[in-house]
CSV table of C-alpha atoms in Angstrom, one decimal:
chain,number,residue,atom,x,y,z
E,55,MET,CA,0.0,0.0,0.0
E,56,ILE,CA,2.9,2.4,0.7
E,57,ILE,CA,4.4,1.8,-2.8
E,58,PHE,CA,1.0,2.4,-4.5
E,59,SER,CA,0.5,5.6,-2.4
E,60,ALA,CA,4.0,6.8,-3.4
E,61,LEU,CA,3.4,6.1,-7.1
E,62,LEU,CA,0.0,7.9,-7.0
E,63,LEU,CA,1.6,10.9,-5.3
E,64,ALA,CA,4.4,11.1,-7.9
E,65,VAL,CA,1.8,10.9,-10.7
E,66,VAL,CA,-0.3,13.7,-9.2
E,67,ILE,CA,2.7,15.9,-8.7
E,68,SER,CA,3.8,15.2,-12.3
E,69,ILE,CA,0.6,16.4,-13.9
E,70,ASP,CA,2.0,20.0,-14.0
E,71,THR,CA,5.0,18.6,-15.9
E,72,LEU,CA,2.7,17.0,-18.5
E,73,ALA,CA,0.9,20.3,-19.0
E,74,SER,CA,4.2,22.2,-19.3
E,75,GLY,CA,5.5,19.7,-21.8
E,76,PHE,CA,2.4,20.1,-23.8
E,77,ALA,CA,2.7,23.8,-23.7
E,78,TYR,CA,6.3,23.7,-25.0
E,79,GLY,CA,5.4,21.1,-27.6
E,80,THR,CA,2.6,23.4,-29.1
E,81,SER,CA,5.1,26.2,-29.4
E,82,ASN,CA,7.5,23.9,-31.3
E,83,THR,CA,10.2,24.1,-28.6
E,84,LYS,CA,12.7,21.3,-28.7
E,85,GLU,CA,13.7,19.9,-25.4
E,86,GLN,CA,17.2,18.7,-24.9
E,87,ILE,CA,17.6,15.6,-22.7
E,88,ARG,CA,20.2,17.3,-20.5
E,89,HIS,CA,17.7,20.1,-19.8
E,90,LEU,CA,15.0,17.6,-18.9
E,91,ILE,CA,17.4,15.8,-16.6
E,92,VAL,CA,18.1,19.0,-14.8
E,93,ILE,CA,14.4,19.8,-14.5
E,94,ASP,CA,13.8,16.3,-13.2
E,95,LEU,CA,16.7,16.3,-10.7
E,96,ILE,CA,15.8,19.8,-9.3
E,97,GLY,CA,12.2,18.8,-8.9
E,98,SER,CA,13.0,15.5,-7.3
E,99,ALA,CA,15.7,16.9,-5.0
E,100,LEU,CA,13.3,19.6,-3.7
E,101,LEU,CA,10.5,17.0,-3.4
E,102,GLY,CA,12.9,14.8,-1.4
E,103,ALA,CA,13.9,17.7,0.8
E,104,ALA,CA,10.3,18.5,1.5
E,105,LEU,CA,9.5,14.8,2.2
E,106,PHE,CA,12.3,14.4,4.6
E,107,THR,CA,11.6,17.7,6.3
E,108,GLY,CA,7.9,16.7,6.7
E,109,TYR,CA,9.0,13.4,8.0
E,110,TYR,CA,10.9,15.1,10.9
E,111,ILE,CA,8.6,18.0,11.4
E,112,SER,CA,5.0,17.4,12.3
E,113,THR,CA,3.5,20.9,11.7
E,114,HIS,CA,1.8,22.0,8.6
E,115,ILE,CA,3.2,24.5,6.1
E,116,ASN,CA,1.2,27.5,5.0
E,117,SER,CA,0.6,26.6,1.3
E,118,THR,CA,-0.9,29.9,0.4
E,119,ALA,CA,2.4,31.6,-0.2
E,120,THR,CA,3.5,28.6,-2.4
E,121,LYS,CA,0.4,28.9,-4.4
E,122,PHE,CA,0.8,32.6,-5.1
E,123,ILE,CA,4.5,32.3,-6.0
E,124,SER,CA,3.8,29.4,-8.4
E,125,PHE,CA,0.8,31.3,-9.9
E,126,ALA,CA,2.9,34.5,-10.4
E,127,ILE,CA,5.8,32.7,-12.1
E,128,LEU,CA,3.6,30.6,-14.4
E,129,VAL,CA,1.5,33.5,-15.4
E,130,ALA,CA,4.6,35.6,-16.0
E,131,ILE,CA,6.2,32.9,-18.2
E,132,GLY,CA,2.8,32.4,-20.0
E,133,CYS,CA,2.4,36.1,-20.7
E,134,TYR,CA,6.0,36.3,-21.9
E,135,LYS,CA,5.3,33.5,-24.4
E,136,LEU,CA,2.2,35.3,-25.6
E,137,VAL,CA,4.0,38.6,-26.1
E,138,VAL,CA,6.8,36.8,-28.0
E,139,TYR,CA,4.1,35.1,-30.1
E,140,PHE,CA,2.5,38.4,-31.0
E,141,ILE,CA,5.8,40.1,-31.8
E,142,GLN,CA,6.8,37.2,-34.1
E,143,LYS,CA,3.4,37.2,-35.7
E,144,SER,CA,3.6,41.0,-36.3
E,145,LYS,CA,7.0,40.5,-38.0
E,146,GLU,CA,5.6,37.6,-40.0
E,147,THR,CA,8.7,35.5,-39.4
E,148,HIS,CA,8.8,31.9,-40.3
E,149,LYS,CA,8.5,30.0,-37.0
E,150,LYS,CA,11.5,27.6,-36.6
E,151,PRO,CA,11.9,25.3,-33.7
E,152,SER,CA,13.5,26.9,-30.7
E,153,GLN,CA,15.2,25.3,-27.7
E,154,ILE,CA,14.8,25.7,-24.0
E,155,GLY,CA,17.6,27.8,-22.5
E,156,TRP,CA,19.3,27.2,-19.2
E,157,THR,CA,17.7,30.1,-17.4
E,158,GLU,CA,14.2,29.0,-18.5
E,159,THR,CA,15.2,25.4,-17.5
E,160,ILE,CA,16.0,26.4,-14.0
E,161,ILE,CA,13.0,28.7,-13.6
E,162,LEU,CA,10.7,25.9,-15.0
E,163,ALA,CA,12.2,23.4,-12.7
E,164,LEU,CA,11.6,25.6,-9.6
E,165,VAL,CA,8.1,26.4,-10.6
E,166,LEU,CA,7.2,22.8,-11.3
E,167,ALA,CA,8.7,21.9,-7.9
E,168,THR,CA,6.6,24.2,-5.8
E,169,ASP,CA,3.6,21.8,-5.7
E,170,GLY,CA,5.9,18.9,-5.0
E,171,ILE,CA,7.4,20.8,-2.0
E,172,ALA,CA,4.0,21.5,-0.4
E,173,VAL,CA,2.4,18.2,-1.3
E,174,GLY,CA,5.5,16.2,-0.3
E,175,PHE,CA,5.8,18.0,3.0
E,176,GLY,CA,2.1,17.4,3.9
E,177,ALA,CA,2.1,13.8,2.6
E,178,SER,CA,5.2,12.8,4.6
E,179,ILE,CA,3.7,14.2,7.8
E,180,HIS,CA,0.7,11.8,7.5
E,181,ASN,CA,2.7,8.9,6.1
E,182,THR,CA,5.7,8.7,8.4
E,183,SER,CA,7.8,6.1,6.6
E,184,LEU,CA,11.2,6.4,5.0
E,185,VAL,CA,10.2,3.8,2.5
E,186,PHE,CA,7.4,6.1,1.4
E,187,CYS,CA,9.8,9.0,1.1
E,188,PHE,CA,12.3,7.1,-1.0
E,189,ALA,CA,9.6,5.6,-3.2
E,190,VAL,CA,8.1,9.0,-4.0
E,191,ILE,CA,11.5,10.4,-5.0
E,192,GLY,CA,12.2,7.3,-7.2
E,193,PHE,CA,8.8,7.5,-8.9
E,194,SER,CA,9.1,11.2,-9.3
E,195,LEU,CA,12.3,10.9,-11.2
E,196,VAL,CA,10.6,8.6,-13.7
E,197,THR,CA,7.2,10.3,-13.9
E,198,ASP,CA,8.5,13.9,-14.3
E,199,PHE,CA,10.8,13.0,-17.2
E,200,THR,CA,8.2,10.8,-18.9
E,201,PHE,CA,5.3,13.2,-18.5
E,202,PHE,CA,7.3,16.1,-20.0
E,203,ILE,CA,8.3,14.1,-23.0
E,204,VAL,CA,4.8,12.7,-23.5
E,205,GLY,CA,3.2,16.2,-23.1
E,206,SER,CA,5.7,17.8,-25.5
E,207,THR,CA,5.2,15.0,-28.1
E,208,LEU,CA,1.4,15.4,-27.9
E,209,GLY,CA,1.6,19.2,-28.2
E,210,ARG,CA,3.8,18.9,-31.3
E,211,LYS,CA,1.6,16.2,-32.9
E,212,LEU,CA,-1.5,18.3,-32.3
E,213,THR,CA,0.2,21.3,-33.9
E,214,LYS,CA,1.3,19.2,-37.0
E,215,LYS,CA,-2.1,17.5,-37.4
E,216,THR,CA,-4.2,20.6,-37.2
E,217,ARG,CA,-1.7,22.6,-39.3
E,218,LEU,CA,-2.7,25.6,-37.3
E,219,ASP,CA,-0.2,28.0,-35.6
E,220,LEU,CA,-0.8,26.9,-32.0
E,221,SER,CA,2.4,28.5,-30.6
E,222,TRP,CA,0.2,31.0,-28.7
E,223,LEU,CA,-1.4,28.0,-26.9
E,224,SER,CA,1.8,27.5,-24.8
E,225,GLY,CA,1.3,30.9,-23.2
E,226,VAL,CA,-2.3,30.3,-22.5
E,227,VAL,CA,-1.7,26.8,-21.0
E,228,LEU,CA,1.0,28.2,-18.7
E,229,VAL,CA,-1.3,31.1,-17.6
E,230,LEU,CA,-4.2,28.6,-17.0
E,231,LEU,CA,-1.8,26.3,-15.1
E,232,GLY,CA,-0.9,29.3,-12.9
E,233,VAL,CA,-4.5,30.2,-12.3
E,234,VAL,CA,-5.3,26.6,-11.4
E,235,LYS,CA,-2.6,26.7,-8.7
E,236,LEU,CA,-4.6,29.3,-6.8
E,237,PHE,CA,-7.4,26.8,-6.2
């Protein structure tokens, strides 16, 4: 039962990664494996730190601040992508694939980790087992990496099949993802 709970927690935490991968796929952004590994390692390391902290501390964290920080960053990145889309559209440039830069990689990793920190901390308080903590970290390493690639692939395929310019969708998805974090 502990392993199943750990897997379920890792999957739930990785849903944001799936949505982010989809957003980057619709904007025809190519992910490099090394960037995905950094996103994965940062997220899992912060999740692990939260799990182990929650394991040792039995008080609850105020998740309101985490929600607002995550909201603000996702909305800012989403708005930035929308502005870039409209600037490129006004210049009528041919959209070629772009790549995720290191700064964006680090920011994305930190944003995606915010839910994991709060959820991991809270979950480890109620499930006081080191096996649970290690299992969540292990599953998180796999699910985050896989979900980003699956989301990115689905986003690119949707864009190719519809033959529409859906690069604006990445900004909208990130803004919506930020708004969802408030609730």
